[in-house]
Amino acid sequence: MIIGRDHRLWMLGTGAVAVAASAAYVAYAALSPNGARGGSAMGLVFAFAGTGAIVFECLLSARKKYPASPIGRVSTWMRGHIWLGLLSFLLILFHAGFRWGQGLAFVLMWMFAVIMLSGIAGLVLQTVLPRLMMERVPNETVYEQIPFVIAGLRRESDERVEFITADLGIPAEEYEVVYAGGVKQYFDPAQKASAKEKVDAVIAQRKASPQIAVDEISIGVMRTHYLQEIRPFLTEQPPALPRKLFRTVNSVAAYFRLMRTIMPVATHAVLNDLEQICNERRQLALQSRLHFWLHAWLYVHAPLSMAFLIVTAIHAIASLRY
C-alpha cells in the first residue's frame, strides 16, 4: 500500500483533529490543579474518543469479509484504519497524561505501542515489497500456485536431463497428476489411456537410451550433479547446499558456467535450459520470502489488536467501577 493523494482528506482531517485535541490537552493540563488525569472529565473524553477509533480499527477485518457491503469501500476503510490508528494513539496518550501507569494500564500501553509499531512496519513493508517484487521477480506467479509451478519445473528439467542420461529412475507416481488452472485434476481412465498411448513412445525412447551422444563419463557427471544438486533445488523445501549454490543470479551463472566447461558442447543447450529453470525456481523462492515478510507483521498486529480491545474493555469497567 502506498500513501498517495487518495489519503489527503484523511491526512488533513486527522491532522486537524490532532491539532485541536493537542490544544485542548495543553489547556486542560495547564488548568487542572493535579495535572492531567485519566479519571477526569477531559481524560474520559480522550479515552472515549481514542477507544472509539480503536473499535473502528478492529472492525476492518470484519469489513474485509464482506467486500460487497454498501458501508463504504474497503480501500476507504483501510485509509481510515491508518490515520485513525495514529490519531487513537495520541488520544490515549492524552487520556493517560503521557504516563504509562501501573498494572493493567501499563500492560495496555505497551500492547498499544507494539500494535502501533507493527502497523507502521506493515505499512512500510506493503509500500516497499510489492515494488521490490516487481523488480526482482519478473516471473511472479500466484502465490498459491507456487508448489504446482515448482513441480512443473522439476518435471521439465527431468525431461531435459534424460536426453543426456536416459532414465533417471524417477518414480512414475510423480507424474500421475496434472495441474490445470491451479486445480489438481486426475485423468479419467479413458483419457489416461489415450494420453499414455500418445506419449509412451517418446518417453520410452528417451528413457531407454541417451538422445544426445556423449561419453559415459559425461553421462555420469551429469547424472550425479543433477540428482545431488540441481534436482533437490527444484523442490518445495530445498536442502541447505542447493539453496547456497543457487541463491543469487551470479551463483547460478557461475555454477552452470563451470558445468559447461566440464561437459561436452553437445550438452550445452540442455545446461542452458537448466540454468533458466533454476533461475525461475530462485525467483519463486524470493517471491515466497517476500510474501512471508509482506504478511508476517499481521501475525503480531491482528491478534494483539483483538486482545488489546478485550483488555481495554476490562480496564474501562474496572476504572469506572472502582
CSV table of N, CA, C and O in Angstrom, one decimal, residues 236-282:
chain,number,residue,atom,x,y,z
A,236,GLU,N,10.0,-28.1,-3.1
A,236,GLU,CA,9.4,-27.0,-2.3
A,236,GLU,C,10.3,-26.6,-1.1
A,236,GLU,O,10.2,-25.4,-0.7
A,237,GLN,N,11.0,-27.5,-0.5
A,237,GLN,CA,11.9,-27.2,0.6
A,237,GLN,C,13.3,-27.7,0.2
A,237,GLN,O,13.7,-28.8,0.7
A,238,PRO,N,14.1,-26.9,-0.5
A,238,PRO,CA,15.4,-27.4,-0.9
A,238,PRO,C,16.4,-27.5,0.3
A,238,PRO,O,16.3,-26.7,1.2
A,239,PRO,N,17.3,-28.5,0.3
A,239,PRO,CA,18.3,-28.6,1.3
A,239,PRO,C,19.2,-27.4,1.3
A,239,PRO,O,19.2,-26.6,0.4
A,240,ALA,N,20.0,-27.3,2.3
A,240,ALA,CA,20.9,-26.1,2.5
A,240,ALA,C,21.9,-26.0,1.4
A,240,ALA,O,22.1,-24.9,0.9
A,241,LEU,N,22.5,-27.1,0.9
A,241,LEU,CA,23.6,-26.9,-0.1
A,241,LEU,C,23.0,-26.4,-1.4
A,241,LEU,O,23.6,-25.4,-2.0
A,242,PRO,N,21.9,-27.0,-2.0
A,242,PRO,CA,21.4,-26.4,-3.2
A,242,PRO,C,20.9,-25.0,-3.0
A,242,PRO,O,21.1,-24.2,-3.9
A,243,ARG,N,20.4,-24.6,-1.9
A,243,ARG,CA,20.0,-23.2,-1.7
A,243,ARG,C,21.2,-22.3,-1.7
A,243,ARG,O,21.1,-21.2,-2.3
A,244,LYS,N,22.3,-22.7,-1.2
A,244,LYS,CA,23.5,-21.9,-1.2
A,244,LYS,C,24.1,-21.8,-2.7
A,244,LYS,O,24.5,-20.8,-3.1
A,245,LEU,N,24.0,-23.0,-3.4
A,245,LEU,CA,24.6,-23.0,-4.7
A,245,LEU,C,23.8,-22.1,-5.7
A,245,LEU,O,24.4,-21.5,-6.6
A,246,PHE,N,22.5,-22.0,-5.5
A,246,PHE,CA,21.7,-21.3,-6.5
A,246,PHE,C,21.0,-20.1,-5.8
A,246,PHE,O,19.9,-19.7,-6.3
A,247,ARG,N,21.6,-19.4,-4.9
A,247,ARG,CA,20.9,-18.4,-4.1
A,247,ARG,C,20.8,-17.1,-4.9
A,247,ARG,O,19.8,-16.4,-4.8
A,248,THR,N,21.7,-16.7,-5.7
A,248,THR,CA,21.7,-15.5,-6.5
A,248,THR,C,21.8,-15.8,-8.0
A,248,THR,O,22.2,-16.9,-8.4
A,249,VAL,N,21.6,-14.7,-8.8
A,249,VAL,CA,21.8,-14.9,-10.2
A,249,VAL,C,23.2,-15.2,-10.5
A,249,VAL,O,23.5,-16.0,-11.4
A,250,ASN,N,24.1,-14.5,-9.8
A,250,ASN,CA,25.6,-14.8,-10.1
A,250,ASN,C,26.0,-16.2,-9.7
A,250,ASN,O,26.8,-16.8,-10.4
A,251,SER,N,25.5,-16.7,-8.6
A,251,SER,CA,25.8,-18.0,-8.2
A,251,SER,C,25.3,-19.1,-9.2
A,251,SER,O,26.0,-20.1,-9.5
A,252,VAL,N,24.1,-18.9,-9.7
A,252,VAL,CA,23.5,-19.8,-10.7
A,252,VAL,C,24.4,-19.7,-12.0
A,252,VAL,O,24.7,-20.8,-12.5
A,253,ALA,N,24.7,-18.5,-12.4
A,253,ALA,CA,25.5,-18.4,-13.6
A,253,ALA,C,26.9,-19.0,-13.4
A,253,ALA,O,27.4,-19.7,-14.4
A,254,ALA,N,27.5,-18.9,-12.3
A,254,ALA,CA,28.8,-19.4,-12.0
A,254,ALA,C,28.8,-21.0,-12.0
A,254,ALA,O,29.6,-21.6,-12.6
A,255,TYR,N,27.7,-21.5,-11.4
A,255,TYR,CA,27.6,-23.0,-11.4
A,255,TYR,C,27.5,-23.5,-12.8
A,255,TYR,O,28.2,-24.5,-13.1
A,256,PHE,N,26.6,-23.0,-13.6
A,256,PHE,CA,26.4,-23.5,-15.0
A,256,PHE,C,27.6,-23.2,-15.9
A,256,PHE,O,27.8,-23.9,-16.9
A,257,ARG,N,28.3,-22.1,-15.6
A,257,ARG,CA,29.5,-21.8,-16.4
A,257,ARG,C,30.5,-22.9,-16.1
A,257,ARG,O,31.2,-23.3,-17.1
A,258,LEU,N,30.6,-23.3,-14.9
A,258,LEU,CA,31.5,-24.4,-14.6
A,258,LEU,C,31.1,-25.7,-15.2
A,258,LEU,O,31.9,-26.5,-15.8
A,259,MET,N,29.8,-26.0,-15.2
A,259,MET,CA,29.2,-27.2,-15.8
A,259,MET,C,29.5,-27.2,-17.3
A,259,MET,O,29.8,-28.3,-17.9
A,260,ARG,N,29.4,-26.1,-18.0
A,260,ARG,CA,29.7,-26.0,-19.4
A,260,ARG,C,31.2,-26.2,-19.7
A,260,ARG,O,31.5,-26.7,-20.8
A,261,THR,N,32.0,-26.0,-18.8
A,261,THR,CA,33.5,-26.2,-19.0
A,261,THR,C,33.8,-27.7,-18.9
A,261,THR,O,34.8,-28.1,-19.5
A,262,ILE,N,33.1,-28.4,-18.1
A,262,ILE,CA,33.4,-29.8,-17.9
A,262,ILE,C,32.5,-30.8,-18.7
A,262,ILE,O,32.8,-32.0,-18.8
A,263,MET,N,31.5,-30.3,-19.3
A,263,MET,CA,30.6,-31.1,-20.1
A,263,MET,C,30.8,-30.8,-21.6
A,263,MET,O,31.1,-29.7,-22.0
A,264,PRO,N,30.6,-31.8,-22.4
A,264,PRO,CA,30.7,-31.6,-23.9
A,264,PRO,C,29.8,-30.6,-24.5
A,264,PRO,O,28.7,-30.3,-23.9
A,265,VAL,N,30.2,-30.0,-25.6
A,265,VAL,CA,29.4,-28.9,-26.2
A,265,VAL,C,28.0,-29.4,-26.5
A,265,VAL,O,27.0,-28.6,-26.5
A,266,ALA,N,27.8,-30.7,-26.8
A,266,ALA,CA,26.5,-31.2,-27.2
A,266,ALA,C,25.5,-31.1,-26.1
A,266,ALA,O,24.3,-31.0,-26.4
A,267,THR,N,26.0,-30.9,-24.9
A,267,THR,CA,25.1,-30.8,-23.7
A,267,THR,C,24.7,-29.4,-23.3
A,267,THR,O,23.9,-29.2,-22.4
A,268,HIS,N,25.4,-28.4,-24.0
A,268,HIS,CA,25.2,-27.1,-23.5
A,268,HIS,C,23.8,-26.5,-23.6
A,268,HIS,O,23.4,-25.7,-22.8
A,269,ALA,N,23.1,-26.9,-24.7
A,269,ALA,CA,21.7,-26.5,-24.8
A,269,ALA,C,20.9,-26.9,-23.6
A,269,ALA,O,20.0,-26.2,-23.1
A,270,VAL,N,21.1,-28.2,-23.2
A,270,VAL,CA,20.3,-28.7,-22.0
A,270,VAL,C,20.8,-27.9,-20.8
A,270,VAL,O,19.9,-27.5,-19.9
A,271,LEU,N,22.1,-27.6,-20.6
A,271,LEU,CA,22.5,-26.9,-19.5
A,271,LEU,C,22.0,-25.5,-19.5
A,271,LEU,O,21.7,-24.9,-18.4
A,272,ASN,N,21.8,-24.9,-20.6
A,272,ASN,CA,21.2,-23.5,-20.7
A,272,ASN,C,19.8,-23.6,-20.2
A,272,ASN,O,19.3,-22.7,-19.5
A,273,ASP,N,19.1,-24.6,-20.6
A,273,ASP,CA,17.7,-24.7,-20.2
A,273,ASP,C,17.6,-24.9,-18.7
A,273,ASP,O,16.8,-24.3,-18.0
A,274,LEU,N,18.5,-25.8,-18.1
A,274,LEU,CA,18.6,-26.0,-16.7
A,274,LEU,C,18.9,-24.7,-15.9
A,274,LEU,O,18.3,-24.5,-14.8
A,275,GLU,N,19.8,-23.9,-16.5
A,275,GLU,CA,20.1,-22.6,-15.8
A,275,GLU,C,18.9,-21.7,-15.8
A,275,GLU,O,18.6,-21.1,-14.7
A,276,GLN,N,18.1,-21.7,-16.9
A,276,GLN,CA,16.9,-20.9,-16.9
A,276,GLN,C,15.9,-21.4,-15.9
A,276,GLN,O,15.3,-20.6,-15.1
A,277,ILE,N,15.8,-22.7,-15.8
A,277,ILE,CA,14.8,-23.3,-14.8
A,277,ILE,C,15.2,-23.0,-13.4
A,277,ILE,O,14.4,-22.7,-12.6
A,278,CYS,N,16.5,-23.1,-13.1
A,278,CYS,CA,17.0,-22.8,-11.7
A,278,CYS,C,16.8,-21.3,-11.4
A,278,CYS,O,16.5,-21.0,-10.3
A,279,ASN,N,16.9,-20.5,-12.4
A,279,ASN,CA,16.7,-19.1,-12.1
A,279,ASN,C,15.2,-18.8,-11.8
A,279,ASN,O,14.8,-18.0,-11.0
A,280,GLU,N,14.3,-19.5,-12.5
A,280,GLU,CA,12.9,-19.4,-12.3
A,280,GLU,C,12.6,-19.9,-10.9
A,280,GLU,O,11.8,-19.3,-10.1
A,281,ARG,N,13.2,-21.0,-10.5
A,281,ARG,CA,13.0,-21.6,-9.1
A,281,ARG,C,13.5,-20.6,-8.1
A,281,ARG,O,12.9,-20.4,-7.0
A,282,ARG,N,14.7,-19.9,-8.4
A,282,ARG,CA,15.2,-19.0,-7.4
A,282,ARG,C,14.3,-17.8,-7.3
A,282,ARG,O,14.1,-17.3,-6.2
